[in-house]
Amino acid sequence: MNTCVKPQIYPDSIRRVLFLFIALIIYAVTFTGCEATPDASSALRTALTDPPSPSIPLPVLPPECFDDRFLQPEALITHNLDLLFVTDTSGSLDVERAGVAAGIDSFVAELPSTVDYQVAVMLAHGSRSSYSGRLWSGSSSFPKVSRSSTMSLSTIRANLTYNLTHVASDTFSDGGEEGLYGLTQGLQGTQLSESRSLGFFRPDAALAVVFISDENDICADYPAGVVPVPDPDNLEGPAKIRDCNGITPETVLAKITQFQGDRPFVIGGINYTTSTYPRSGENEYGWGYLELVRLAQGVAVDMATGQYSQGLANIGQLTTSRLQLLFDFTLSHPGVDPSSVRVNVDGTSAGFTYSAQNNSVNVPAPGQSRSVVDVSYCLNVSEPTPSPSATPTPTPTPSASPTPCVAGSSCGGGVGI
């Protein structure tokens, strides 16, 4: 089921301005694939063009039917992007973290050339670590924040590689497996102030967060019937009791959503996304991280494939599209008949997915800059249930016409006048 933010419907002149501050898409990416569809790739290629908005007549609809019209924005919502890698610091991930750093080129290649991006690392540490929620550097020779405005891509890659492969461990969280907790701490209080003093988490920037882990997040709840991988150190249980009260994928998404406001964000995960993964150590499906990715309609990259460059390219594509186009449209009337929904982009029928839970449609190929998206639909109209008829009241028999009273005679016991 899709989760989306709700765009409002306004007259064209107001809507064009407001949509510059709203980035909405739900890009259909499965946990086993992550490759962009041809329609989505085409939309991304044409997103920066700026044709005049076509004059599209409103469709003629029967009663109880409606058309909600949306206009794609005219330009990038923001040219600033902060990219944060939140990484598990277990020693078993040394090789994978290096591979992720090498894939940064593929992420950057998907960004518009005008985007000013920054890259930083955060460790997935719990409350007993002094690094929890703080930006990380493995050495004073490597900055905590790498900036495209002042550094070449090769320098940014070198900084990221060093900071991802020279990490501190958190023995209190089984090596450092509290990414959801760590990010939550990083978006508030002293940690946030420190990051902003370093120029990260810019108040006008889009945000991309990529979780790296070969295990579940300690704060994750397992579905019924799932047996956790054994924890021989017996550290995960105490850490969960200590740190995870109120930390769930839902609360983390709410925190990010509140933090970003109208600015777009993307959540990605480089985890084991299927039941196929090396059965060694404590490797496990990415419970917690993958629920957050799914809720945020992000991109999950299967660590088992080792395709980090392609995975980061997919996250870069998603980030680019969220900087530019609307993919999700919330309908203005509840009670929609799902079979009646139709979508036209610039007057041409387009594919879509309707979410009854959110009363919204996701359009994988939603046009380009200033495209017109029409969503037509009818409401469910139930047949009226006839009210039970009341027992008919017998019609009284008309009484005989009264005899006129004559003076001096008796009428109805009275005295005639």
PDB file of C-alpha atoms in Angstrom, residues 54-168:
ATOM      1  CA  PRO A  54      -0.779  22.548 -22.533  1.00  0.00           C
ATOM      2  CA  SER A  55      -4.342  23.788 -22.659  1.00  0.00           C
ATOM      3  CA  ILE A  56      -6.226  20.691 -21.611  1.00  0.00           C
ATOM      4  CA  PRO A  57     -10.019  20.842 -21.363  1.00  0.00           C
ATOM      5  CA  LEU A  58     -11.597  19.398 -18.265  1.00  0.00           C
ATOM      6  CA  PRO A  59     -13.307  16.073 -18.889  1.00  0.00           C
ATOM      7  CA  VAL A  60     -17.104  15.887 -18.974  1.00  0.00           C
ATOM      8  CA  LEU A  61     -18.216  13.687 -16.109  1.00  0.00           C
ATOM      9  CA  PRO A  62     -21.554  12.299 -14.919  1.00  0.00           C
ATOM     10  CA  PRO A  63     -23.071  13.250 -11.545  1.00  0.00           C
ATOM     11  CA  GLU A  64     -21.224  12.019  -8.449  1.00  0.00           C
ATOM     12  CA  CYS A  65     -17.964  12.114 -10.416  1.00  0.00           C
ATOM     13  CA  PHE A  66     -15.078  14.544 -10.072  1.00  0.00           C
ATOM     14  CA  ASP A  67     -11.819  15.601 -11.704  1.00  0.00           C
ATOM     15  CA  ASP A  68      -8.897  16.719  -9.553  1.00  0.00           C
ATOM     16  CA  ARG A  69      -6.355  18.650 -11.598  1.00  0.00           C
ATOM     17  CA  PHE A  70      -2.704  18.999 -10.596  1.00  0.00           C
ATOM     18  CA  LEU A  71       0.133  20.939 -12.217  1.00  0.00           C
ATOM     19  CA  GLN A  72       3.724  19.759 -12.172  1.00  0.00           C
ATOM     20  CA  PRO A  73       6.192  22.341 -10.797  1.00  0.00           C
ATOM     21  CA  GLU A  74       8.137  24.580 -13.128  1.00  0.00           C
ATOM     22  CA  ALA A  75      11.612  24.120 -11.637  1.00  0.00           C
ATOM     23  CA  LEU A  76      13.697  22.386  -9.008  1.00  0.00           C
ATOM     24  CA  ILE A  77      12.277  22.736  -5.539  1.00  0.00           C
ATOM     25  CA  THR A  78      15.757  23.042  -4.086  1.00  0.00           C
ATOM     26  CA  HIS A  79      19.285  22.944  -5.461  1.00  0.00           C
ATOM     27  CA  ASN A  80      20.739  21.778  -2.139  1.00  0.00           C
ATOM     28  CA  LEU A  81      21.001  18.150  -1.064  1.00  0.00           C
ATOM     29  CA  ASP A  82      22.474  16.615   2.098  1.00  0.00           C
ATOM     30  CA  LEU A  83      23.326  12.912   1.755  1.00  0.00           C
ATOM     31  CA  LEU A  84      23.796  10.996   5.030  1.00  0.00           C
ATOM     32  CA  PHE A  85      25.033   7.417   5.386  1.00  0.00           C
ATOM     33  CA  VAL A  86      23.977   5.843   8.707  1.00  0.00           C
ATOM     34  CA  THR A  87      26.125   2.753   9.106  1.00  0.00           C
ATOM     35  CA  ASP A  88      26.262  -0.329  11.276  1.00  0.00           C
ATOM     36  CA  THR A  89      29.775  -0.398  12.737  1.00  0.00           C
ATOM     37  CA  SER A  90      30.147  -4.161  13.148  1.00  0.00           C
ATOM     38  CA  GLY A  91      33.458  -5.510  11.870  1.00  0.00           C
ATOM     39  CA  SER A  92      31.626  -7.872   9.509  1.00  0.00           C
ATOM     40  CA  LEU A  93      30.774  -4.929   7.236  1.00  0.00           C
ATOM     41  CA  ASP A  94      34.252  -3.631   6.398  1.00  0.00           C
ATOM     42  CA  VAL A  95      34.196  -4.893   2.802  1.00  0.00           C
ATOM     43  CA  GLU A  96      30.605  -3.811   2.161  1.00  0.00           C
ATOM     44  CA  ARG A  97      31.169  -0.285   3.472  1.00  0.00           C
ATOM     45  CA  ALA A  98      34.101   0.151   1.113  1.00  0.00           C
ATOM     46  CA  GLY A  99      31.931  -0.997  -1.792  1.00  0.00           C
ATOM     47  CA  VAL A 100      29.212   1.470  -0.856  1.00  0.00           C
ATOM     48  CA  ALA A 101      31.716   4.334  -0.791  1.00  0.00           C
ATOM     49  CA  ALA A 102      32.972   3.362  -4.246  1.00  0.00           C
ATOM     50  CA  GLY A 103      29.395   3.573  -5.551  1.00  0.00           C
ATOM     51  CA  ILE A 104      28.994   7.253  -4.671  1.00  0.00           C
ATOM     52  CA  ASP A 105      29.911   8.160  -8.258  1.00  0.00           C
ATOM     53  CA  SER A 106      26.773   6.420  -9.504  1.00  0.00           C
ATOM     54  CA  PHE A 107      24.606   8.357  -7.072  1.00  0.00           C
ATOM     55  CA  VAL A 108      26.106  11.683  -8.098  1.00  0.00           C
ATOM     56  CA  ALA A 109      25.794  10.843 -11.794  1.00  0.00           C
ATOM     57  CA  GLU A 110      22.005  10.810 -11.413  1.00  0.00           C
ATOM     58  CA  LEU A 111      21.839  14.292  -9.882  1.00  0.00           C
ATOM     59  CA  PRO A 112      21.267  17.432 -11.948  1.00  0.00           C
ATOM     60  CA  SER A 113      24.535  19.299 -12.447  1.00  0.00           C
ATOM     61  CA  THR A 114      23.108  22.309 -10.623  1.00  0.00           C
ATOM     62  CA  VAL A 115      22.624  20.459  -7.325  1.00  0.00           C
ATOM     63  CA  ASP A 116      24.919  21.494  -4.471  1.00  0.00           C
ATOM     64  CA  TYR A 117      25.344  18.263  -2.527  1.00  0.00           C
ATOM     65  CA  GLN A 118      27.077  17.373   0.722  1.00  0.00           C
ATOM     66  CA  VAL A 119      27.995  13.928   2.080  1.00  0.00           C
ATOM     67  CA  ALA A 120      28.407  12.817   5.695  1.00  0.00           C
ATOM     68  CA  VAL A 121      28.510   9.652   7.818  1.00  0.00           C
ATOM     69  CA  MET A 122      26.712   8.848  11.072  1.00  0.00           C
ATOM     70  CA  LEU A 123      27.375   5.750  13.200  1.00  0.00           C
ATOM     71  CA  ALA A 124      24.469   3.511  14.249  1.00  0.00           C
ATOM     72  CA  HIS A 125      25.303   3.835  17.922  1.00  0.00           C
ATOM     73  CA  GLY A 126      23.104   3.699  21.002  1.00  0.00           C
ATOM     74  CA  SER A 127      22.717   5.934  24.016  1.00  0.00           C
ATOM     75  CA  ARG A 128      25.911   4.786  25.771  1.00  0.00           C
ATOM     76  CA  SER A 129      28.116   5.903  22.887  1.00  0.00           C
ATOM     77  CA  SER A 130      29.390   9.466  22.743  1.00  0.00           C
ATOM     78  CA  TYR A 131      29.119   9.259  18.931  1.00  0.00           C
ATOM     79  CA  SER A 132      25.382   8.551  18.819  1.00  0.00           C
ATOM     80  CA  GLY A 133      23.584  10.999  16.521  1.00  0.00           C
ATOM     81  CA  ARG A 134      26.787  12.852  15.633  1.00  0.00           C
ATOM     82  CA  LEU A 135      28.558  13.170  12.294  1.00  0.00           C
ATOM     83  CA  TRP A 136      31.622  10.983  12.073  1.00  0.00           C
ATOM     84  CA  SER A 137      35.158  11.260  10.792  1.00  0.00           C
ATOM     85  CA  GLY A 138      37.739   8.497  11.097  1.00  0.00           C
ATOM     86  CA  SER A 139      40.563  11.033  11.316  1.00  0.00           C
ATOM     87  CA  SER A 140      41.030  14.760  11.645  1.00  0.00           C
ATOM     88  CA  SER A 141      42.593  14.617   8.185  1.00  0.00           C
ATOM     89  CA  PHE A 142      39.208  13.729   6.698  1.00  0.00           C
ATOM     90  CA  PRO A 143      36.346  16.218   7.158  1.00  0.00           C
ATOM     91  CA  LYS A 144      33.000  15.161   8.579  1.00  0.00           C
ATOM     92  CA  VAL A 145      31.206  16.984   5.760  1.00  0.00           C
ATOM     93  CA  SER A 146      32.328  16.748   2.127  1.00  0.00           C
ATOM     94  CA  ARG A 147      31.032  19.505  -0.150  1.00  0.00           C
ATOM     95  CA  SER A 148      30.590  19.519  -3.905  1.00  0.00           C
ATOM     96  CA  SER A 149      30.920  23.299  -3.856  1.00  0.00           C
ATOM     97  CA  THR A 150      34.578  23.062  -2.768  1.00  0.00           C
ATOM     98  CA  MET A 151      35.671  19.475  -3.519  1.00  0.00           C
ATOM     99  CA  SER A 152      36.023  17.255  -6.549  1.00  0.00           C
ATOM    100  CA  LEU A 153      34.086  14.015  -6.725  1.00  0.00           C
ATOM    101  CA  SER A 154      37.317  12.044  -6.295  1.00  0.00           C
ATOM    102  CA  THR A 155      38.041  13.903  -3.050  1.00  0.00           C
ATOM    103  CA  ILE A 156      34.501  13.338  -1.799  1.00  0.00           C
ATOM    104  CA  ARG A 157      34.821   9.649  -2.630  1.00  0.00           C
ATOM    105  CA  ALA A 158      38.134   9.402  -0.771  1.00  0.00           C
ATOM    106  CA  ASN A 159      36.681  11.122   2.293  1.00  0.00           C
ATOM    107  CA  LEU A 160      33.616   8.898   2.290  1.00  0.00           C
ATOM    108  CA  THR A 161      35.691   5.758   1.832  1.00  0.00           C
ATOM    109  CA  TYR A 162      37.903   6.598   4.769  1.00  0.00           C
ATOM    110  CA  ASN A 163      35.046   7.582   7.066  1.00  0.00           C
ATOM    111  CA  LEU A 164      33.024   4.471   6.221  1.00  0.00           C
ATOM    112  CA  THR A 165      35.940   2.082   6.643  1.00  0.00           C
ATOM    113  CA  HIS A 166      37.488   3.601   9.768  1.00  0.00           C
ATOM    114  CA  VAL A 167      34.639   3.474  12.245  1.00  0.00           C
ATOM    115  CA  ALA A 168      34.369   3.150  16.001  1.00  0.00           C
TER     116      ALA A 168
END
